[in-house]
PDB file of C-alpha atoms in Angstrom:
ATOM      1  CA  MET A 224       9.499  16.400  20.745  1.00 39.00           C
ATOM      2  CA  ARG A 225       7.908  15.894  17.325  1.00 52.00           C
ATOM      3  CA  ALA A 226       4.639  13.967  17.068  1.00 57.00           C
ATOM      4  CA  ASN A 227       6.612  11.002  15.764  1.00 66.00           C
ATOM      5  CA  ASP A 228      10.356  10.647  16.226  1.00 87.00           C
ATOM      6  CA  TRP A 229      11.173   6.959  16.425  1.00 94.00           C
ATOM      7  CA  HIS A 230      14.415   7.233  18.381  1.00 92.00           C
ATOM      8  CA  ASP A 231      13.407  10.010  20.758  1.00 94.00           C
ATOM      9  CA  PRO A 232      13.409   8.460  24.276  1.00 95.00           C
ATOM     10  CA  LEU A 233      10.202  10.296  25.185  1.00 96.00           C
ATOM     11  CA  TRP A 234       8.433   9.021  22.063  1.00 96.00           C
ATOM     12  CA  ARG A 235       9.572   5.446  22.716  1.00 96.00           C
ATOM     13  CA  GLU A 236       8.472   5.680  26.350  1.00 97.00           C
ATOM     14  CA  SER A 237       5.066   6.961  25.289  1.00 97.00           C
ATOM     15  CA  ALA A 238       4.628   4.258  22.646  1.00 97.00           C
ATOM     16  CA  HIS A 239       5.755   1.446  24.964  1.00 98.00           C
ATOM     17  CA  SER A 240       3.481   2.699  27.730  1.00 98.00           C
ATOM     18  CA  TRP A 241       0.519   2.605  25.346  1.00 98.00           C
ATOM     19  CA  ILE A 242       1.432  -0.903  24.187  1.00 98.00           C
ATOM     20  CA  GLY A 243       1.848  -2.161  27.743  1.00 98.00           C
ATOM     21  CA  GLU A 244      -1.294  -0.544  29.129  1.00 98.00           C
ATOM     22  CA  THR A 245      -3.384  -1.676  26.161  1.00 98.00           C
ATOM     23  CA  LEU A 246      -2.253  -5.286  26.344  1.00 98.00           C
ATOM     24  CA  SER A 247      -2.585  -5.411  30.133  1.00 98.00           C
ATOM     25  CA  ALA A 248      -6.167  -4.180  29.826  1.00 97.00           C
ATOM     26  CA  MET A 249      -6.789  -7.103  27.446  1.00 97.00           C
ATOM     27  CA  GLY A 250      -5.430  -9.583  29.979  1.00 97.00           C
ATOM     28  CA  THR A 251      -2.276 -10.280  27.988  1.00 96.00           C
ATOM     29  CA  PRO A 252       0.513  -8.229  29.610  1.00 97.00           C
ATOM     30  CA  VAL A 253       3.858  -7.842  27.888  1.00 98.00           C
ATOM     31  CA  LEU A 254       6.525 -10.356  28.822  1.00 97.00           C
ATOM     32  CA  GLY A 255      10.074  -8.979  28.654  1.00 95.00           C
ATOM     33  CA  GLU A 256      11.316  -6.083  26.556  1.00 97.00           C
ATOM     34  CA  ILE A 257       9.483  -4.536  23.614  1.00 98.00           C
ATOM     35  CA  GLU A 258      11.801  -4.657  20.591  1.00 97.00           C
ATOM     36  CA  GLU A 259      12.127  -2.427  17.549  1.00 97.00           C
ATOM     37  CA  THR A 260      12.162  -4.784  14.542  1.00 96.00           C
ATOM     38  CA  ARG A 261      11.810  -2.591  11.463  1.00 94.00           C
ATOM     39  CA  VAL A 262      12.414   1.126  11.129  1.00 94.00           C
ATOM     40  CA  ARG A 263      11.939   3.466   8.189  1.00 93.00           C
ATOM     41  CA  PRO A 264      11.829   7.273   8.090  1.00 93.00           C
ATOM     42  CA  TRP A 265       8.044   7.042   7.615  1.00 94.00           C
ATOM     43  CA  SER A 266       7.108   4.105   9.884  1.00 96.00           C
ATOM     44  CA  VAL A 267       8.396   1.840  12.628  1.00 97.00           C
ATOM     45  CA  THR A 268       7.411  -1.604  13.892  1.00 98.00           C
ATOM     46  CA  HIS A 269       7.921  -2.995  17.410  1.00 98.00           C
ATOM     47  CA  ARG A 270       7.456  -6.553  18.694  1.00 98.00           C
ATOM     48  CA  ALA A 271       5.878  -7.368  22.054  1.00 98.00           C
ATOM     49  CA  THR A 272       5.703 -10.894  23.475  1.00 98.00           C
ATOM     50  CA  THR A 273       2.719 -11.975  25.578  1.00 97.00           C
ATOM     51  CA  ALA A 274       1.518 -15.274  27.022  1.00 96.00           C
ATOM     52  CA  ASP A 275      -0.951 -15.419  24.111  1.00 96.00           C
ATOM     53  CA  GLY A 276       1.674 -14.850  21.437  1.00 96.00           C
ATOM     54  CA  VAL A 277       3.466 -12.025  19.694  1.00 98.00           C
ATOM     55  CA  ARG A 278       1.816  -8.656  19.196  1.00 98.00           C
ATOM     56  CA  TRP A 279       2.924  -6.115  16.628  1.00 98.00           C
ATOM     57  CA  PHE A 280       2.896  -2.341  17.016  1.00 98.00           C
ATOM     58  CA  LYS A 281       3.163  -0.036  14.018  1.00 98.00           C
ATOM     59  CA  ALA A 282       3.454   3.745  13.968  1.00 97.00           C
ATOM     60  CA  ASN A 283       3.303   6.012  10.922  1.00 95.00           C
ATOM     61  CA  THR A 284       4.251   9.619  10.430  1.00 93.00           C
ATOM     62  CA  MET A 285       1.294  12.000  10.484  1.00 93.00           C
ATOM     63  CA  ASP A 286       0.883  12.122   6.695  1.00 94.00           C
ATOM     64  CA  CYS A 287       0.463   8.339   6.674  1.00 94.00           C
ATOM     65  CA  ALA A 288      -1.400   8.027   9.974  1.00 95.00           C
ATOM     66  CA  TYR A 289      -4.682   7.338   8.172  1.00 97.00           C
ATOM     67  CA  GLU A 290      -3.656   3.647   8.063  1.00 97.00           C
ATOM     68  CA  ALA A 291      -4.695   3.332  11.723  1.00 97.00           C
ATOM     69  CA  ARG A 292      -8.142   4.738  10.866  1.00 97.00           C
ATOM     70  CA  LEU A 293      -8.448   2.721   7.654  1.00 98.00           C
ATOM     71  CA  VAL A 294      -7.734  -0.759   9.036  1.00 97.00           C
ATOM     72  CA  PRO A 295     -10.829  -0.894  11.305  1.00 97.00           C
ATOM     73  CA  VAL A 296     -13.014   0.063   8.323  1.00 97.00           C
ATOM     74  CA  LEU A 297     -11.516  -2.770   6.274  1.00 98.00           C
ATOM     75  CA  ALA A 298     -11.841  -5.247   9.130  1.00 97.00           C
ATOM     76  CA  ALA A 299     -15.538  -4.419   9.479  1.00 96.00           C
ATOM     77  CA  ARG A 300     -16.133  -4.887   5.745  1.00 95.00           C
ATOM     78  CA  ALA A 301     -13.864  -7.821   4.930  1.00 96.00           C
ATOM     79  CA  PRO A 302     -12.607  -9.459   8.159  1.00 96.00           C
ATOM     80  CA  ASP A 303     -11.322 -12.575   6.383  1.00 95.00           C
ATOM     81  CA  SER A 304      -9.155 -10.575   3.961  1.00 97.00           C
ATOM     82  CA  VAL A 305      -7.310  -8.193   6.297  1.00 97.00           C
ATOM     83  CA  LEU A 306      -5.857  -8.088   9.794  1.00 94.00           C
ATOM     84  CA  THR A 307      -8.360  -7.127  12.472  1.00 95.00           C
ATOM     85  CA  PRO A 308      -6.633  -4.638  14.804  1.00 97.00           C
ATOM     86  CA  LEU A 309      -6.448  -5.305  18.512  1.00 97.00           C
ATOM     87  CA  ALA A 310      -6.278  -1.576  19.206  1.00 98.00           C
ATOM     88  CA  VAL A 311      -5.683   1.709  17.410  1.00 98.00           C
ATOM     89  CA  ASP A 312      -4.796   5.238  18.438  1.00 97.00           C
ATOM     90  CA  GLU A 313      -6.239   7.185  15.531  1.00 94.00           C
ATOM     91  CA  ASP A 314      -4.825  10.560  16.562  1.00 92.00           C
ATOM     92  CA  ARG A 315      -1.258   9.290  16.772  1.00 94.00           C
ATOM     93  CA  GLY A 316      -1.493   6.786  13.911  1.00 94.00           C
ATOM     94  CA  TRP A 317      -0.694   3.771  16.107  1.00 97.00           C
ATOM     95  CA  LEU A 318      -1.824   0.252  15.324  1.00 98.00           C
ATOM     96  CA  LEU A 319      -1.635  -2.967  17.369  1.00 98.00           C
ATOM     97  CA  THR A 320      -2.248  -6.386  15.788  1.00 98.00           C
ATOM     98  CA  ALA A 321      -1.777 -10.048  16.646  1.00 97.00           C
ATOM     99  CA  ASP A 322       0.897 -12.108  14.946  1.00 96.00           C
ATOM    100  CA  ALA A 323      -0.323 -13.712  11.707  1.00 95.00           C
ATOM    101  CA  GLY A 324       2.717 -15.896  10.979  1.00 95.00           C
ATOM    102  CA  PRO A 325       5.085 -15.721   8.012  1.00 96.00           C
ATOM    103  CA  THR A 326       4.179 -13.739   4.919  1.00 97.00           C
ATOM    104  CA  LEU A 327       3.320 -15.397   1.636  1.00 96.00           C
ATOM    105  CA  ARG A 328       6.788 -14.590   0.266  1.00 95.00           C
ATOM    106  CA  THR A 329       8.450 -16.711   2.944  1.00 93.00           C
ATOM    107  CA  SER A 330       5.945 -19.566   2.750  1.00 92.00           C
ATOM    108  CA  HIS A 331       5.234 -20.126  -0.928  1.00 90.00           C
ATOM    109  CA  GLY A 332       4.091 -23.569  -2.007  1.00 86.00           C
ATOM    110  CA  PRO A 333       5.702 -25.494  -4.869  1.00 90.00           C
ATOM    111  CA  ASP A 334       3.934 -23.351  -7.496  1.00 93.00           C
ATOM    112  CA  GLN A 335       4.807 -19.736  -6.760  1.00 95.00           C
ATOM    113  CA  ARG A 336       3.083 -18.420  -9.873  1.00 94.00           C
ATOM    114  CA  ARG A 337      -0.155 -20.099  -8.850  1.00 95.00           C
ATOM    115  CA  ASP A 338       0.146 -18.427  -5.433  1.00 96.00           C
ATOM    116  CA  TRP A 339       0.505 -15.063  -7.167  1.00 97.00           C
ATOM    117  CA  ARG A 340      -2.488 -15.710  -9.431  1.00 97.00           C
ATOM    118  CA  GLU A 341      -4.671 -16.634  -6.471  1.00 98.00           C
ATOM    119  CA  MET A 342      -3.344 -13.697  -4.450  1.00 98.00           C
ATOM    120  CA  LEU A 343      -4.222 -11.209  -7.185  1.00 98.00           C
ATOM    121  CA  GLN A 344      -7.691 -12.687  -7.576  1.00 98.00           C
ATOM    122  CA  ALA A 345      -8.296 -12.575  -3.826  1.00 98.00           C
ATOM    123  CA  TYR A 346      -7.136  -8.961  -3.800  1.00 98.00           C
ATOM    124  CA  ALA A 347      -9.508  -8.084  -6.644  1.00 98.00           C
ATOM    125  CA  VAL A 348     -12.374  -9.660  -4.690  1.00 98.00           C
ATOM    126  CA  LEU A 349     -11.412  -7.523  -1.690  1.00 98.00           C
ATOM    127  CA  GLN A 350     -11.368  -4.391  -3.838  1.00 98.00           C
ATOM    128  CA  ARG A 351     -14.869  -5.104  -5.114  1.00 98.00           C
ATOM    129  CA  GLU A 352     -16.134  -5.712  -1.579  1.00 97.00           C
ATOM    130  CA  ILE A 353     -14.725  -2.345  -0.520  1.00 97.00           C
ATOM    131  CA  VAL A 354     -16.331  -0.291  -3.317  1.00 98.00           C
ATOM    132  CA  PRO A 355     -19.420   0.635  -1.240  1.00 97.00           C
ATOM    133  CA  ALA A 356     -17.119   1.835   1.548  1.00 97.00           C
ATOM    134  CA  VAL A 357     -15.308   4.440  -0.583  1.00 98.00           C
ATOM    135  CA  PRO A 358     -17.080   7.359   1.184  1.00 98.00           C
ATOM    136  CA  ASP A 359     -15.976   5.884   4.522  1.00 98.00           C
ATOM    137  CA  LEU A 360     -12.387   5.568   3.292  1.00 98.00           C
ATOM    138  CA  LEU A 361     -12.292   9.187   2.185  1.00 98.00           C
ATOM    139  CA  ALA A 362     -13.873  10.261   5.486  1.00 98.00           C
ATOM    140  CA  VAL A 363     -11.036   8.688   7.516  1.00 97.00           C
ATOM    141  CA  GLY A 364      -8.407  10.468   5.426  1.00 97.00           C
ATOM    142  CA  VAL A 365      -7.383   7.962   2.760  1.00 98.00           C
ATOM    143  CA  PRO A 366      -5.979  10.148  -0.063  1.00 98.00           C
ATOM    144  CA  ASP A 367      -8.299  10.783  -3.010  1.00 98.00           C
ATOM    145  CA  MET A 368      -6.427   9.709  -6.134  1.00 98.00           C
ATOM    146  CA  ARG A 369      -9.385   9.007  -8.400  1.00 98.00           C
ATOM    147  CA  PRO A 370      -8.614   9.703 -12.088  1.00 98.00           C
ATOM    148  CA  SER A 371     -10.509  13.007 -12.096  1.00 98.00           C
ATOM    149  CA  THR A 372      -8.230  14.354  -9.334  1.00 98.00           C
ATOM    150  CA  LEU A 373      -4.909  13.289 -10.819  1.00 98.00           C
ATOM    151  CA  PRO A 374      -4.166  16.183 -13.211  1.00 98.00           C
ATOM    152  CA  ALA A 375      -4.254  18.564 -10.244  1.00 98.00           C
ATOM    153  CA  VAL A 376      -2.153  16.141  -8.167  1.00 98.00           C
ATOM    154  CA  LEU A 377       0.404  16.011 -10.980  1.00 97.00           C
ATOM    155  CA  ASP A 378       0.570  19.817 -11.170  1.00 96.00           C
ATOM    156  CA  SER A 379       1.126  19.999  -7.401  1.00 96.00           C
ATOM    157  CA  LEU A 380       3.898  17.409  -7.522  1.00 96.00           C
ATOM    158  CA  LEU A 381       5.647  19.169 -10.409  1.00 95.00           C
ATOM    159  CA  ALA A 382       5.564  22.438  -8.447  1.00 93.00           C
ATOM    160  CA  GLY A 383       6.955  20.790  -5.317  1.00 90.00           C
ATOM    161  CA  PRO A 384      10.536  20.560  -4.045  1.00 86.00           C
ATOM    162  CA  GLY A 385      13.142  18.290  -5.582  1.00 87.00           C
ATOM    163  CA  ILE A 386      11.759  18.305  -9.142  1.00 93.00           C
ATOM    164  CA  PRO A 387      14.477  18.871 -11.765  1.00 92.00           C
ATOM    165  CA  ASP A 388      13.913  21.827 -14.087  1.00 89.00           C
ATOM    166  CA  ASP A 389      14.392  19.619 -17.131  1.00 90.00           C
ATOM    167  CA  LEU A 390      11.737  17.047 -16.149  1.00 92.00           C
ATOM    168  CA  ALA A 391       9.408  16.937 -19.151  1.00 87.00           C
ATOM    169  CA  VAL A 392       5.819  15.795 -18.584  1.00 92.00           C
ATOM    170  CA  ASP A 393       3.056  15.998 -21.185  1.00 94.00           C
ATOM    171  CA  SER A 394       0.283  17.229 -18.920  1.00 94.00           C
ATOM    172  CA  ALA A 395      -2.263  17.354 -21.754  1.00 95.00           C
ATOM    173  CA  ALA A 396      -1.696  13.697 -22.653  1.00 95.00           C
ATOM    174  CA  PHE A 397      -1.856  12.762 -18.974  1.00 96.00           C
ATOM    175  CA  ALA A 398      -5.197  14.544 -18.574  1.00 97.00           C
ATOM    176  CA  GLN A 399      -6.506  12.693 -21.622  1.00 97.00           C
ATOM    177  CA  TRP A 400      -5.525   9.313 -20.122  1.00 96.00           C
ATOM    178  CA  CYS A 401      -7.267  10.247 -16.883  1.00 97.00           C
ATOM    179  CA  THR A 402     -10.441  11.272 -18.713  1.00 98.00           C
ATOM    180  CA  GLU A 403     -10.553   7.970 -20.575  1.00 97.00           C
ATOM    181  CA  LEU A 404      -9.877   6.007 -17.389  1.00 97.00           C
ATOM    182  CA  ALA A 405     -12.585   7.840 -15.450  1.00 97.00           C
ATOM    183  CA  ALA A 406     -15.143   6.823 -18.102  1.00 97.00           C
ATOM    184  CA  ASP A 407     -14.318   3.105 -18.305  1.00 97.00           C
ATOM    185  CA  GLY A 408     -17.084   1.942 -15.939  1.00 97.00           C
ATOM    186  CA  ILE A 409     -14.769   0.500 -13.275  1.00 98.00           C
ATOM    187  CA  PRO A 410     -15.653   1.923  -9.850  1.00 98.00           C
ATOM    188  CA  ALA A 411     -13.033   3.520  -7.644  1.00 98.00           C
ATOM    189  CA  SER A 412     -11.842   1.413  -4.737  1.00 98.00           C
ATOM    190  CA  LEU A 413      -8.934   1.020  -2.360  1.00 98.00           C
ATOM    191  CA  GLN A 414      -5.610   0.862  -4.188  1.00 98.00           C
ATOM    192  CA  HIS A 415      -2.832  -0.667  -2.061  1.00 98.00           C
ATOM    193  CA  ASP A 416       0.045   0.945  -4.003  1.00 97.00           C
ATOM    194  CA  ASP A 417       2.606  -1.477  -2.551  1.00 97.00           C
ATOM    195  CA  LEU A 418       1.024  -4.823  -3.413  1.00 98.00           C
ATOM    196  CA  HIS A 419       3.380  -7.799  -3.394  1.00 97.00           C
ATOM    197  CA  ASP A 420       3.699 -11.178  -1.720  1.00 96.00           C
ATOM    198  CA  ASP A 421       5.504  -9.785   1.345  1.00 97.00           C
ATOM    199  CA  ASN A 422       2.465  -7.667   2.236  1.00 97.00           C
ATOM    200  CA  VAL A 423       0.043 -10.583   2.424  1.00 97.00           C
ATOM    201  CA  PHE A 424      -0.226 -13.604   4.689  1.00 96.00           C
ATOM    202  CA  PRO A 425      -1.136 -17.142   3.563  1.00 93.00           C
ATOM    203  CA  GLY A 426      -4.875 -17.371   3.216  1.00 94.00           C
ATOM    204  CA  PHE A 427      -4.632 -13.996   1.468  1.00 97.00           C
ATOM    205  CA  ARG A 428      -4.939 -11.547   4.343  1.00 97.00           C
ATOM    206  CA  PHE A 429      -3.572  -8.216   3.158  1.00 98.00           C
ATOM    207  CA  PHE A 430      -1.779  -5.640   5.313  1.00 97.00           C
ATOM    208  CA  ASP A 431       0.531  -2.589   5.249  1.00 97.00           C
ATOM    209  CA  TRP A 432      -1.850   0.059   3.900  1.00 97.00           C
ATOM    210  CA  GLY A 433       0.339   3.093   4.573  1.00 95.00           C
ATOM    211  CA  ASP A 434       0.731   3.921   0.854  1.00 96.00           C
ATOM    212  CA  SER A 435      -2.873   3.257  -0.118  1.00 98.00           C
ATOM    213  CA  SER A 436      -5.343   5.616  -1.764  1.00 98.00           C
ATOM    214  CA  VAL A 437      -8.832   5.696  -3.215  1.00 98.00           C
ATOM    215  CA  SER A 438      -8.118   5.356  -6.894  1.00 98.00           C
ATOM    216  CA  HIS A 439      -8.752   3.307  -9.987  1.00 98.00           C
ATOM    217  CA  PRO A 440      -8.368  -0.214  -8.588  1.00 98.00           C
ATOM    218  CA  PHE A 441      -6.222  -1.468 -11.462  1.00 98.00           C
ATOM    219  CA  GLY A 442      -3.389   0.881 -10.468  1.00 97.00           C
ATOM    220  CA  SER A 443      -2.362  -1.717  -7.866  1.00 97.00           C
ATOM    221  CA  LEU A 444      -0.884  -3.770 -10.700  1.00 97.00           C
ATOM    222  CA  LEU A 445       1.873  -1.208 -11.261  1.00 96.00           C
ATOM    223  CA  VAL A 446       3.805  -2.427  -8.219  1.00 96.00           C
ATOM    224  CA  ALA A 447       2.369  -5.948  -8.190  1.00 97.00           C
ATOM    225  CA  LEU A 448       3.445  -6.881 -11.712  1.00 96.00           C
ATOM    226  CA  SER A 449       6.813  -5.164 -11.349  1.00 94.00           C
ATOM    227  CA  SER A 450       7.408  -7.144  -8.137  1.00 95.00           C
ATOM    228  CA  ALA A 451       6.316 -10.414  -9.747  1.00 95.00           C
ATOM    229  CA  SER A 452       8.661  -9.752 -12.654  1.00 94.00           C
ATOM    230  CA  PHE A 453      11.578  -9.006 -10.341  1.00 93.00           C
ATOM    231  CA  PHE A 454      11.150 -11.827  -7.831  1.00 91.00           C
ATOM    232  CA  MET A 455      10.165 -14.549 -10.304  1.00 93.00           C
ATOM    233  CA  ASP A 456      11.996 -13.294 -13.416  1.00 93.00           C
ATOM    234  CA  LEU A 457       8.814 -13.406 -15.487  1.00 92.00           C
ATOM    235  CA  GLY A 458       8.540 -12.497 -19.137  1.00 92.00           C
ATOM    236  CA  ARG A 459       5.789 -10.545 -20.854  1.00 92.00           C
ATOM    237  CA  ALA A 460       3.513 -13.531 -21.526  1.00 95.00           C
ATOM    238  CA  GLU A 461       3.710 -14.657 -17.891  1.00 96.00           C
ATOM    239  CA  LEU A 462       2.942 -11.155 -16.624  1.00 96.00           C
ATOM    240  CA  GLU A 463      -0.036 -10.972 -18.972  1.00 96.00           C
ATOM    241  CA  GLU A 464      -1.250 -14.257 -17.477  1.00 97.00           C
ATOM    242  CA  LEU A 465      -1.142 -12.720 -13.989  1.00 97.00           C
ATOM    243  CA  ARG A 466      -2.861  -9.570 -15.219  1.00 98.00           C
ATOM    244  CA  ASP A 467      -5.676 -11.576 -16.798  1.00 98.00           C
ATOM    245  CA  ALA A 468      -6.085 -13.689 -13.643  1.00 98.00           C
ATOM    246  CA  TYR A 469      -6.677 -10.467 -11.727  1.00 98.00           C
ATOM    247  CA  LEU A 470      -9.070  -9.205 -14.392  1.00 98.00           C
ATOM    248  CA  GLU A 471     -11.239 -12.343 -14.261  1.00 98.00           C
ATOM    249  CA  VAL A 472     -12.903 -10.837 -11.189  1.00 98.00           C
ATOM    250  CA  TRP A 473     -13.951  -7.760 -13.201  1.00 98.00           C
ATOM    251  CA  THR A 474     -15.158  -9.324 -16.459  1.00 98.00           C
ATOM    252  CA  ASP A 475     -18.840  -8.776 -15.619  1.00 98.00           C
ATOM    253  CA  LEU A 476     -18.222  -5.034 -15.960  1.00 98.00           C
ATOM    254  CA  ALA A 477     -16.476  -4.864 -19.335  1.00 98.00           C
ATOM    255  CA  PRO A 478     -15.015  -7.095 -22.077  1.00 98.00           C
ATOM    256  CA  LEU A 479     -11.501  -8.365 -21.434  1.00 98.00           C
ATOM    257  CA  PRO A 480      -9.850  -6.223 -24.171  1.00 97.00           C
ATOM    258  CA  ASP A 481     -11.360  -3.103 -22.596  1.00 98.00           C
ATOM    259  CA  LEU A 482     -10.183  -4.174 -19.144  1.00 98.00           C
ATOM    260  CA  ARG A 483      -6.670  -4.690 -20.486  1.00 97.00           C
ATOM    261  CA  ARG A 484      -6.723  -1.174 -21.913  1.00 96.00           C
ATOM    262  CA  SER A 485      -7.792   0.138 -18.507  1.00 97.00           C
ATOM    263  CA  VAL A 486      -4.908  -1.723 -16.837  1.00 97.00           C
ATOM    264  CA  SER A 487      -2.472  -0.067 -19.217  1.00 96.00           C
ATOM    265  CA  LEU A 488      -3.881   3.381 -18.471  1.00 96.00           C
ATOM    266  CA  ALA A 489      -4.230   2.785 -14.718  1.00 97.00           C
ATOM    267  CA  CYS A 490      -0.632   1.638 -14.387  1.00 96.00           C
ATOM    268  CA  ARG A 491       0.607   4.562 -16.425  1.00 95.00           C
ATOM    269  CA  VAL A 492      -1.278   7.267 -14.522  1.00 96.00           C
ATOM    270  CA  GLY A 493      -0.718   5.251 -11.307  1.00 97.00           C
ATOM    271  CA  ARG A 494       2.810   6.597 -11.225  1.00 97.00           C
ATOM    272  CA  VAL A 495       1.355   9.864  -9.944  1.00 98.00           C
ATOM    273  CA  PRO A 496      -0.365   8.315  -6.882  1.00 97.00           C
ATOM    274  CA  LYS A 497       2.869   6.407  -6.269  1.00 97.00           C
ATOM    275  CA  ALA A 498       4.890   9.625  -6.418  1.00 97.00           C
ATOM    276  CA  ALA A 499       2.355  11.263  -4.094  1.00 97.00           C
ATOM    277  CA  ALA A 500       2.710   8.346  -1.663  1.00 96.00           C
ATOM    278  CA  TRP A 501       6.453   8.921  -1.584  1.00 95.00           C
ATOM    279  CA  GLN A 502       5.902  12.626  -1.016  1.00 94.00           C
ATOM    280  CA  ARG A 503       3.651  11.861   1.978  1.00 94.00           C
ATOM    281  CA  ALA A 504       6.159   9.382   3.356  1.00 92.00           C
ATOM    282  CA  LEU A 505       9.068  11.801   3.171  1.00 91.00           C
ATOM    283  CA  ARG A 506       7.409  15.128   3.995  1.00 88.00           C
ATOM    284  CA  ASP A 507       7.507  14.681   7.768  1.00 83.00           C
ATOM    285  CA  ALA A 508      10.022  11.857   8.030  1.00 86.00           C
ATOM    286  CA  ALA A 509      10.883  10.830  11.572  1.00 83.00           C
ATOM    287  CA  LEU A 510      14.486   9.956  10.690  1.00 82.00           C
ATOM    288  CA  PRO A 511      17.065  11.225   8.180  1.00 83.00           C
ATOM    289  CA  VAL A 512      16.192  10.159   4.626  1.00 84.00           C
ATOM    290  CA  ASP A 513      18.710   8.526   2.292  1.00 83.00           C
ATOM    291  CA  GLU A 514      19.232  10.291  -1.024  1.00 79.00           C
ATOM    292  CA  GLY A 515      17.925   7.223  -2.861  1.00 79.00           C
ATOM    293  CA  PHE A 516      14.534   7.753  -1.237  1.00 85.00           C
ATOM    294  CA  ARG A 517      14.505  11.508  -1.831  1.00 86.00           C
ATOM    295  CA  THR A 518      14.661  11.033  -5.610  1.00 92.00           C
ATOM    296  CA  ALA A 519      11.656   8.680  -5.691  1.00 93.00           C
ATOM    297  CA  VAL A 520       9.096  11.387  -6.523  1.00 94.00           C
ATOM    298  CA  PRO A 521      10.813  12.755  -9.677  1.00 94.00           C
ATOM    299  CA  GLU A 522      11.790   9.239 -10.732  1.00 94.00           C
ATOM    300  CA  TYR A 523       8.165   8.097 -10.808  1.00 95.00           C
ATOM    301  CA  LEU A 524       7.103  11.241 -12.649  1.00 95.00           C
ATOM    302  CA  ALA A 525       9.883  10.743 -15.178  1.00 94.00           C
ATOM    303  CA  GLU A 526       8.454   7.289 -15.949  1.00 93.00           C
ATOM    304  CA  LEU A 527       5.074   8.659 -17.092  1.00 92.00           C
ATOM    305  CA  PRO A 528       5.930   8.363 -20.810  1.00 84.00           C
ATOM    306  CA  GLU A 529       7.265   4.814 -20.352  1.00 79.00           C
ATOM    307  CA  PRO A 530       5.338   1.607 -21.147  1.00 71.00           C
ATOM    308  CA  THR A 531       3.489  -0.109 -18.306  1.00 72.00           C
ATOM    309  CA  PRO A 532       4.662  -3.447 -16.832  1.00 64.00           C
ATOM    310  CA  VAL A 533       2.582  -5.341 -19.415  1.00 67.00           C
TER     311      VAL A 533
END
């Protein structure tokens, strides 16, 4: 049996035993069957009902198992902004949390754009709170994607499997962007790398850190602004408004025009951490991977010359 194989009966028995024993020890034994609710080649989520409410179990493949070690660090630093785990198995990458209700995407108020603005600002506040914990994040295995590391990460990705021979990347220009970004005065922090309104609960409690890295914090806007554009059909001016709402939290560190320049660079070079996140997710996948997922790494690298979301 592999370390993680979501549909292997022995793996399921082991996971369900851990869930049941853990919850029983807390005085909230499982009622009824534990159900698989969401399954991906890189992670799986199960639902357990107790007398005190629903409990959620998440498992990651080994390359993404650092999420189970990361979440307790975040909960200790910013308990009001993340989910505090009920239990973790760090070696196996297992995480158990209480139900937090519907996500922001399914419970938006009448002004969805205002919700997004406030969400991005709350996320920026969280990132700034986490800055002093960067050594702790790296120590628990969160990938190091700070700008100074990215040229080497890009070279490794380009030399990896599944990269078309005709994929053209200007490595010298990329290294220049990274050098400029590393010197902009914005400290490295936790970069979610899959930030959108379905990965946050009302009250702005963020979760699902399996793609995250230590990186330039502004790289989170690559996915966030693309998601906002897609789900709300926003134009350039509206996306710039969201970007600037996020940047308000950082304006004590640099003038707004400089911060905007850093966003542009961070989103552009942020395609490499995103490609690396896909590589981690697929490298030891627990289930067969659809072809659409397998092409994610070269697709992100092919976008390096393209304009950023804003």
